[in-house]
Short mmCIF file of C-alpha atoms in Angstrom, two decimals:
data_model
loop_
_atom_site.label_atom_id
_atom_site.label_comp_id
_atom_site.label_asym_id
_atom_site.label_seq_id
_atom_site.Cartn_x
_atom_site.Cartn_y
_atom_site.Cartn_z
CA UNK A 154 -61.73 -70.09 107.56
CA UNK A 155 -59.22 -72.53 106.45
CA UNK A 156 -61.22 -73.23 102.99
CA UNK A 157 -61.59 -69.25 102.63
CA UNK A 158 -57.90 -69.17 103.10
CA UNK A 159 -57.07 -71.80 100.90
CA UNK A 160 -59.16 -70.98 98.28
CA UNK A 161 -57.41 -67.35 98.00
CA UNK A 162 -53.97 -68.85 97.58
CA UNK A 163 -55.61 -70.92 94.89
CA UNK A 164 -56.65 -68.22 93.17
CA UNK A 165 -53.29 -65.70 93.89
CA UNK A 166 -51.60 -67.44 91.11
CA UNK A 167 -53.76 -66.79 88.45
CA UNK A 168 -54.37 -63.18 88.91
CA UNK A 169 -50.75 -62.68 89.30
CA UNK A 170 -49.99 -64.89 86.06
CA UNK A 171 -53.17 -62.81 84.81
CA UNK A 172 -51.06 -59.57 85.74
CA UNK A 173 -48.10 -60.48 84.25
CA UNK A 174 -49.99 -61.05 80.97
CA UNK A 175 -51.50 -57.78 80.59
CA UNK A 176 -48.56 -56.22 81.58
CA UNK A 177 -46.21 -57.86 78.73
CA UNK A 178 -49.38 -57.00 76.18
CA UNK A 179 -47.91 -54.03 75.10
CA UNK A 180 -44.21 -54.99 74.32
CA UNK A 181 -45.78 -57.68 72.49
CA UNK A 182 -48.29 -55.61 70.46
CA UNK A 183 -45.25 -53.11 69.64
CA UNK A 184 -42.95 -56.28 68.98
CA UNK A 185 -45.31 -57.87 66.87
CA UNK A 186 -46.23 -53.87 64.53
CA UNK A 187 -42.51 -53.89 64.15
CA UNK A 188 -42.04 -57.52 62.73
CA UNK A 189 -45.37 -56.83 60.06
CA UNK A 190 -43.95 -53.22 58.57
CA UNK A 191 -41.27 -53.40 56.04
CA UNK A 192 -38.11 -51.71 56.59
CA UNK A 193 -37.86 -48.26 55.94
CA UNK A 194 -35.66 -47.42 52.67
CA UNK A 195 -34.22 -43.97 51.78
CA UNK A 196 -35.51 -42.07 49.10
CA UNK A 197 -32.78 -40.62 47.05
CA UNK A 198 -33.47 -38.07 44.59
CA UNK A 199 -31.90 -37.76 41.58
CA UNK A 200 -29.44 -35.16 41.75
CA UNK A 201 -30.52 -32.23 39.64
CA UNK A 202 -26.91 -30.78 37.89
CA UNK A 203 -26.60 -26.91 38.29
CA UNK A 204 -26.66 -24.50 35.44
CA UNK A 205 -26.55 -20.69 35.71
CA UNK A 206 -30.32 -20.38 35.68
CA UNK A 207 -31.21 -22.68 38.31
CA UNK A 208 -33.28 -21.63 41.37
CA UNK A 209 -30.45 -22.14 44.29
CA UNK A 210 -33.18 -20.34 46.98
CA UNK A 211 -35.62 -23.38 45.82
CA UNK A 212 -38.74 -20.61 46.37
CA UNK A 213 -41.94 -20.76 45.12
CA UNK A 214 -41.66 -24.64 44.05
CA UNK A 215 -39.67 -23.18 40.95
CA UNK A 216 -37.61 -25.66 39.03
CA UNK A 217 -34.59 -24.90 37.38
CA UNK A 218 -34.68 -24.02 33.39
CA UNK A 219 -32.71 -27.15 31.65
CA UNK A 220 -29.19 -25.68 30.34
CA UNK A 221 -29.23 -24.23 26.87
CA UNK A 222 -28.55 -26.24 24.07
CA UNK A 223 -25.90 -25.01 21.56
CA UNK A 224 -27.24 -24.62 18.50
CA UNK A 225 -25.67 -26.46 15.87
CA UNK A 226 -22.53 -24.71 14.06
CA UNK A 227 -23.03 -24.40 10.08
CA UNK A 228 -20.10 -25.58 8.19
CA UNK A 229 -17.61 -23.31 7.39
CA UNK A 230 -17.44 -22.66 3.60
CA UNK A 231 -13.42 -22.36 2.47
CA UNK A 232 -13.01 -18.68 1.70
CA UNK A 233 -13.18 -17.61 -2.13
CA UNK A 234 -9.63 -16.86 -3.46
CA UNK A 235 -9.51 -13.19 -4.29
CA UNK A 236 -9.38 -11.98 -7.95
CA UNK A 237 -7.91 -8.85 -8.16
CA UNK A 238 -9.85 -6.33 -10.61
CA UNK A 239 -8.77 -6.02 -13.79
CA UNK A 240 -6.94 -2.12 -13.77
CA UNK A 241 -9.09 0.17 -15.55
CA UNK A 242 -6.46 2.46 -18.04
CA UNK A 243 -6.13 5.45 -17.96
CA UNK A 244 -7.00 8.15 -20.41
CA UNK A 245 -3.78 9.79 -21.89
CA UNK A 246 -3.22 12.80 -20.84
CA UNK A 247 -3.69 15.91 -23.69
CA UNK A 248 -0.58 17.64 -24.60
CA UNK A 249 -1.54 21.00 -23.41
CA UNK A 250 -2.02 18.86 -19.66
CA UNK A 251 0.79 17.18 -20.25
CA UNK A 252 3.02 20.62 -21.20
CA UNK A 253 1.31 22.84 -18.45
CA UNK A 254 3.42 21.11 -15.87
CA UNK A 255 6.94 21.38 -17.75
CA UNK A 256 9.97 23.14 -17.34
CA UNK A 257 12.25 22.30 -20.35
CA UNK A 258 15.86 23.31 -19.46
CA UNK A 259 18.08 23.81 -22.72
CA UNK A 260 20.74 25.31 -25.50
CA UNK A 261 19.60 26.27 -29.08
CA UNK A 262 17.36 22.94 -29.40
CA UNK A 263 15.58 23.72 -26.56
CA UNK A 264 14.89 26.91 -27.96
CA UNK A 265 14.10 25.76 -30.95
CA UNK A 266 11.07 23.45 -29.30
CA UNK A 267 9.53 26.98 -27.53
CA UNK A 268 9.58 28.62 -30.83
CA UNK A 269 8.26 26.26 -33.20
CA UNK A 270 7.31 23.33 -30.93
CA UNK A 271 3.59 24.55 -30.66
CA UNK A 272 4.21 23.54 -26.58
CA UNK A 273 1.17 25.34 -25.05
CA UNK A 274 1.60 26.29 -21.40
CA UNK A 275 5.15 24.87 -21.16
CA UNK A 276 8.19 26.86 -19.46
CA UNK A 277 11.06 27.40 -20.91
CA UNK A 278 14.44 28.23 -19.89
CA UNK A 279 16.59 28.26 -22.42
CA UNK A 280 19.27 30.16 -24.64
CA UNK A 281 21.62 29.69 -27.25
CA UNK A 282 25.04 28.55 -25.97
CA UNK A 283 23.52 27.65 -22.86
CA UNK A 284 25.92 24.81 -21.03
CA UNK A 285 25.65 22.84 -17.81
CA UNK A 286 28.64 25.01 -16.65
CA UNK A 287 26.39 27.99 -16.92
CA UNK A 288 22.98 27.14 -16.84
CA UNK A 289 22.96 28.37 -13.17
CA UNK A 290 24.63 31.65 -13.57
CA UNK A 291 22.69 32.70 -16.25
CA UNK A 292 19.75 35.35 -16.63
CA UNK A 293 16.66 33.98 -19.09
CA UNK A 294 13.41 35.99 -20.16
CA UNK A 295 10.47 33.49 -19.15
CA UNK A 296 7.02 34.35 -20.23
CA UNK A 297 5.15 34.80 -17.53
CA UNK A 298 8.61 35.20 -14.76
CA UNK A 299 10.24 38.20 -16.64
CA UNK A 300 14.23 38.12 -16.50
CA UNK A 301 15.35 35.21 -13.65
CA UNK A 302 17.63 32.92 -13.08
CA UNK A 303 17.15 29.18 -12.96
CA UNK A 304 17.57 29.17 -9.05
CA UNK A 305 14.62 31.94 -9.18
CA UNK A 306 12.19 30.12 -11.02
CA UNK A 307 12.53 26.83 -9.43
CA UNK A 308 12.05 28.47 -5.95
CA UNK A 309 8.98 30.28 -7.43
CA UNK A 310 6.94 27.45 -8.30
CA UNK A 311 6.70 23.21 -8.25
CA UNK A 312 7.09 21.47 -11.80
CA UNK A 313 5.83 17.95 -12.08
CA UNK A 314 7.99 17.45 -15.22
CA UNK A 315 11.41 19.16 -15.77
CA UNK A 316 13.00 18.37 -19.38
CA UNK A 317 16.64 19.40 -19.29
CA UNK A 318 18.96 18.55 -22.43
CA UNK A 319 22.62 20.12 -21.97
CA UNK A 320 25.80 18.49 -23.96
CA UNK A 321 26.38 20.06 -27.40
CA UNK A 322 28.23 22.66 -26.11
CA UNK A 323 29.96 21.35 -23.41
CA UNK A 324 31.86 18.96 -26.51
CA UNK A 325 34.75 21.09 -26.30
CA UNK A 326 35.67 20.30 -22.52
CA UNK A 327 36.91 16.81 -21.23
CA UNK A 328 33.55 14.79 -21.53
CA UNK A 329 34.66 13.44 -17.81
CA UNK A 330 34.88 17.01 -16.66
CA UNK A 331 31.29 17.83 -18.38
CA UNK A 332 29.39 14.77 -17.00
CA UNK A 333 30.29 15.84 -13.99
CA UNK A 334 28.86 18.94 -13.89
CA UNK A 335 26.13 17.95 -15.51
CA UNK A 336 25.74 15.40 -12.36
CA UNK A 337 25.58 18.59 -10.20
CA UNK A 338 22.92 20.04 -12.03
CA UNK A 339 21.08 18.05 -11.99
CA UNK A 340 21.81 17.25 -8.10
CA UNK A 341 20.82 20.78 -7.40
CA UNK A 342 17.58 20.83 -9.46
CA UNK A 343 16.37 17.63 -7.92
CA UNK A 344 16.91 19.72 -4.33
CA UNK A 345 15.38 22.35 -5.21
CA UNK A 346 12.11 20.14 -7.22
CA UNK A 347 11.95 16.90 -4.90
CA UNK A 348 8.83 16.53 -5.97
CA UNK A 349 9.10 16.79 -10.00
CA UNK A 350 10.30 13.56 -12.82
CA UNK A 351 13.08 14.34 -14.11
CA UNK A 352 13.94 13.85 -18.08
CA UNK A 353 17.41 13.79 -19.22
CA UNK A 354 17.38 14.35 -22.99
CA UNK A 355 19.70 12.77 -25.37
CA UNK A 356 22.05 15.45 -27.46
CA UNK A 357 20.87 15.20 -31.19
CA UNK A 358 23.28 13.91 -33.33
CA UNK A 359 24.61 16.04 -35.71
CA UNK A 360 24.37 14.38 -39.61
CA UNK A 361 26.94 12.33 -41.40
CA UNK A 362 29.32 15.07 -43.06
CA UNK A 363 29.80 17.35 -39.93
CA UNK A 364 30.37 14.26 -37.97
CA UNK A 365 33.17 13.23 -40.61
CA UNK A 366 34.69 16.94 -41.02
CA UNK A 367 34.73 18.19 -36.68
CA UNK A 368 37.37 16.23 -34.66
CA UNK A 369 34.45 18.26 -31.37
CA UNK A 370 31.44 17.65 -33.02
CA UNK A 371 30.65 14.75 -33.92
CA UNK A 372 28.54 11.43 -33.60
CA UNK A 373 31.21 9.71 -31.49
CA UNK A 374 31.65 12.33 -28.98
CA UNK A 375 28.02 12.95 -28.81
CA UNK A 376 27.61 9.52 -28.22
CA UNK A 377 30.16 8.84 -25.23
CA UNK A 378 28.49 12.43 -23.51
CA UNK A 379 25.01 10.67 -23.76
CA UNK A 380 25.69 7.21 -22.56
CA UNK A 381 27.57 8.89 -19.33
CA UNK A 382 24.24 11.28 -19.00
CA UNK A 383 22.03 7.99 -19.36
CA UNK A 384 23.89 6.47 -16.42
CA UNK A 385 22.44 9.06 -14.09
CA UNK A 386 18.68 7.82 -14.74
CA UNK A 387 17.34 5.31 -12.91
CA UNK A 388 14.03 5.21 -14.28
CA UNK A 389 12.06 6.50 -12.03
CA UNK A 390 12.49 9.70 -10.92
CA UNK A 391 14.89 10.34 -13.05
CA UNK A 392 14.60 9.41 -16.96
CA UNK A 393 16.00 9.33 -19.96
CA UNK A 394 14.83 10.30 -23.34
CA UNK A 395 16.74 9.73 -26.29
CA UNK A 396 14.69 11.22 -29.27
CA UNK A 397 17.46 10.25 -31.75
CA UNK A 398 15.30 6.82 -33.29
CA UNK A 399 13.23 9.60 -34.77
CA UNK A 400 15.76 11.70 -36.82
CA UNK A 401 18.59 9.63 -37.35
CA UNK A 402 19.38 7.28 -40.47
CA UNK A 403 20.66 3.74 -40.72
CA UNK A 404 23.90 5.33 -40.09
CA UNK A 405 23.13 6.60 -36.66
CA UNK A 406 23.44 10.40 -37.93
CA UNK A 407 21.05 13.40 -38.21
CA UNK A 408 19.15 12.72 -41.45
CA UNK A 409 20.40 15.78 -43.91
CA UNK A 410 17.01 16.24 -45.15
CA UNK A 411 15.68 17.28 -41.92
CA UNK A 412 18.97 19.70 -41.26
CA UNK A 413 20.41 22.73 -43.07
CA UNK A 414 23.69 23.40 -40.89
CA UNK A 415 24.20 19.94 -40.14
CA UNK A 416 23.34 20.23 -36.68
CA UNK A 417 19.56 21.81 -35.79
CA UNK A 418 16.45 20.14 -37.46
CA UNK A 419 14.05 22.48 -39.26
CA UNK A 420 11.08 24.47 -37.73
CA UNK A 421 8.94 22.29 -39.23
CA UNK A 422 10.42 19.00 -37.69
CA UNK A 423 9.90 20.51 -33.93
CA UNK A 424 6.15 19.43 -33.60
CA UNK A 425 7.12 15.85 -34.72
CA UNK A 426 9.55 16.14 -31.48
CA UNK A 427 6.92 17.91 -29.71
CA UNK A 428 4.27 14.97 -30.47
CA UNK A 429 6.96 12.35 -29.51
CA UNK A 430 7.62 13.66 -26.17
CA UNK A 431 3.79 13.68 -25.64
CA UNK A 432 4.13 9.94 -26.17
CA UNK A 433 7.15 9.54 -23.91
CA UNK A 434 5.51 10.95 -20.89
CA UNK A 435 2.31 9.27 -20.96
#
């Protein structure tokens, strides 16, 4: 009984030590995994940047389209300086174009020009001793208007050219006083034809032996009246003519072979005036 006994605490310390082992197996087993696996390390993806056509919702496994690459910019060529084009000229106009659109305004010259002038289509007012003091109150015969007065007519239809040539009979007033009025003639024409050019014609000299004989008419008179009525042109609207170069001699007065009183040109020498205005308004 005492061997039994003795042999069971003999063999009490084993099994407990026995115990204890198995029961520390496990914490070693899990100690000894841990110390064999390497350590865990985070995986970090590379971030992906964002463009306006990427898949935010991540569905379907989609990835986003790669941003769009600009395509590469031609080089600008410096512009071409611009060359203007050459103006193409015009055709002159005929003189029956030309004459269809006047109005020639006008004394004993004037009338001359309607009679022998061969000035198809033109109108004329005109008469003999007409003046700038009473161009306006006066009554004319106009082809195609019947008896009218200047106001009339202008009212009655647009001119594109309007010829007016006034100042041999207005010699015999102060040439201040007779510019003047002239001035308001031609004020109240351009009112009435805003539209229409304007040519002031020179007075025709008168030839060398009337000039030397009249203390009224003559060159130097004639002269003074035109240079005031050339001062109201401003080249423009508003020109002058002056178609003295073609008549006069080295003298500066009317040739005498083109004159029989000294102070109108022949029939014949009207069409060379006609043809020179043709010229002038071109």
């Amino acid at each position: 009984m005492k061997r039994r006994n003795h042999v069971r605490r003999h063999l009490r310390f084993p099994i407990l030590m026995l115990l204890a082992l198995l029961c520390s197996m496990p914490a070693v087993l899990a100690a000894s995994r841990h110390s064999t696996l390497p350590p865990e390390t985070a995986v970090v993806e590379p971030e992906v940047p964002e463009t306006e056509n990427q898949d935010t919702a991540g569905t379907g496994g989609e990835t986003a389209a790669p941003p769009e690459q600009p395509e590469p910019s031609q080089p600008e060529t410096p512009d071409e300086p611009e060359t203007a084009e050459p103006e193409t000229p015009q055709e002159p106009l005929s003189a029956e174009a030309l004459f269809s659109t006047c109005l020639f305004i006008g004394d004993s010259r004037t009338v001359g020009l309607m009679e022998y002038g061969g000035m198809n289509g033109a109108t004329f007012f005109s008469s003999v001793g007409m003046s700038a003091f009473s161009v306006f109150d006066t009554t004319v015969k106009v082809s195609g208007y019947g008896e009218t007065t200047l106001e009339a007519l202008l009212q009655s239809r647009q001119f594109e050219r309007i010829h007016l040539m006034l100042g041999i009979n207005e010699l015999g007033y102060d040439l201040d006083a007779a510019a003047k009025q002239y001035a308001q003639v031609l004020e109240k024409i351009q009112a009435l034809q805003p539209e229409a050019t304007i040519y002031l014609g020179a007075n025709l000299h008168v030839d060398a032996d009337r000039s030397a004989r009249d203390a009224t008419y003559n060159n130097d008179r004639l002269n003074t009246l035109n240079d005031k009525i050339a001062a109201l042109a401003d080249g423009e609207h508003v020109i002058y003519l002056d178609v003295n170069q073609l008549f006069d001699d080295a003298t500066g007065a009317l040739r005498s072979d083109l004159t029989g009183d000294g102070t109108h040109v022949y029939g014949s020498v009207y069409q060379d005036w006609s043809r020179w205005l043709v010229d002038a308004m071109q």
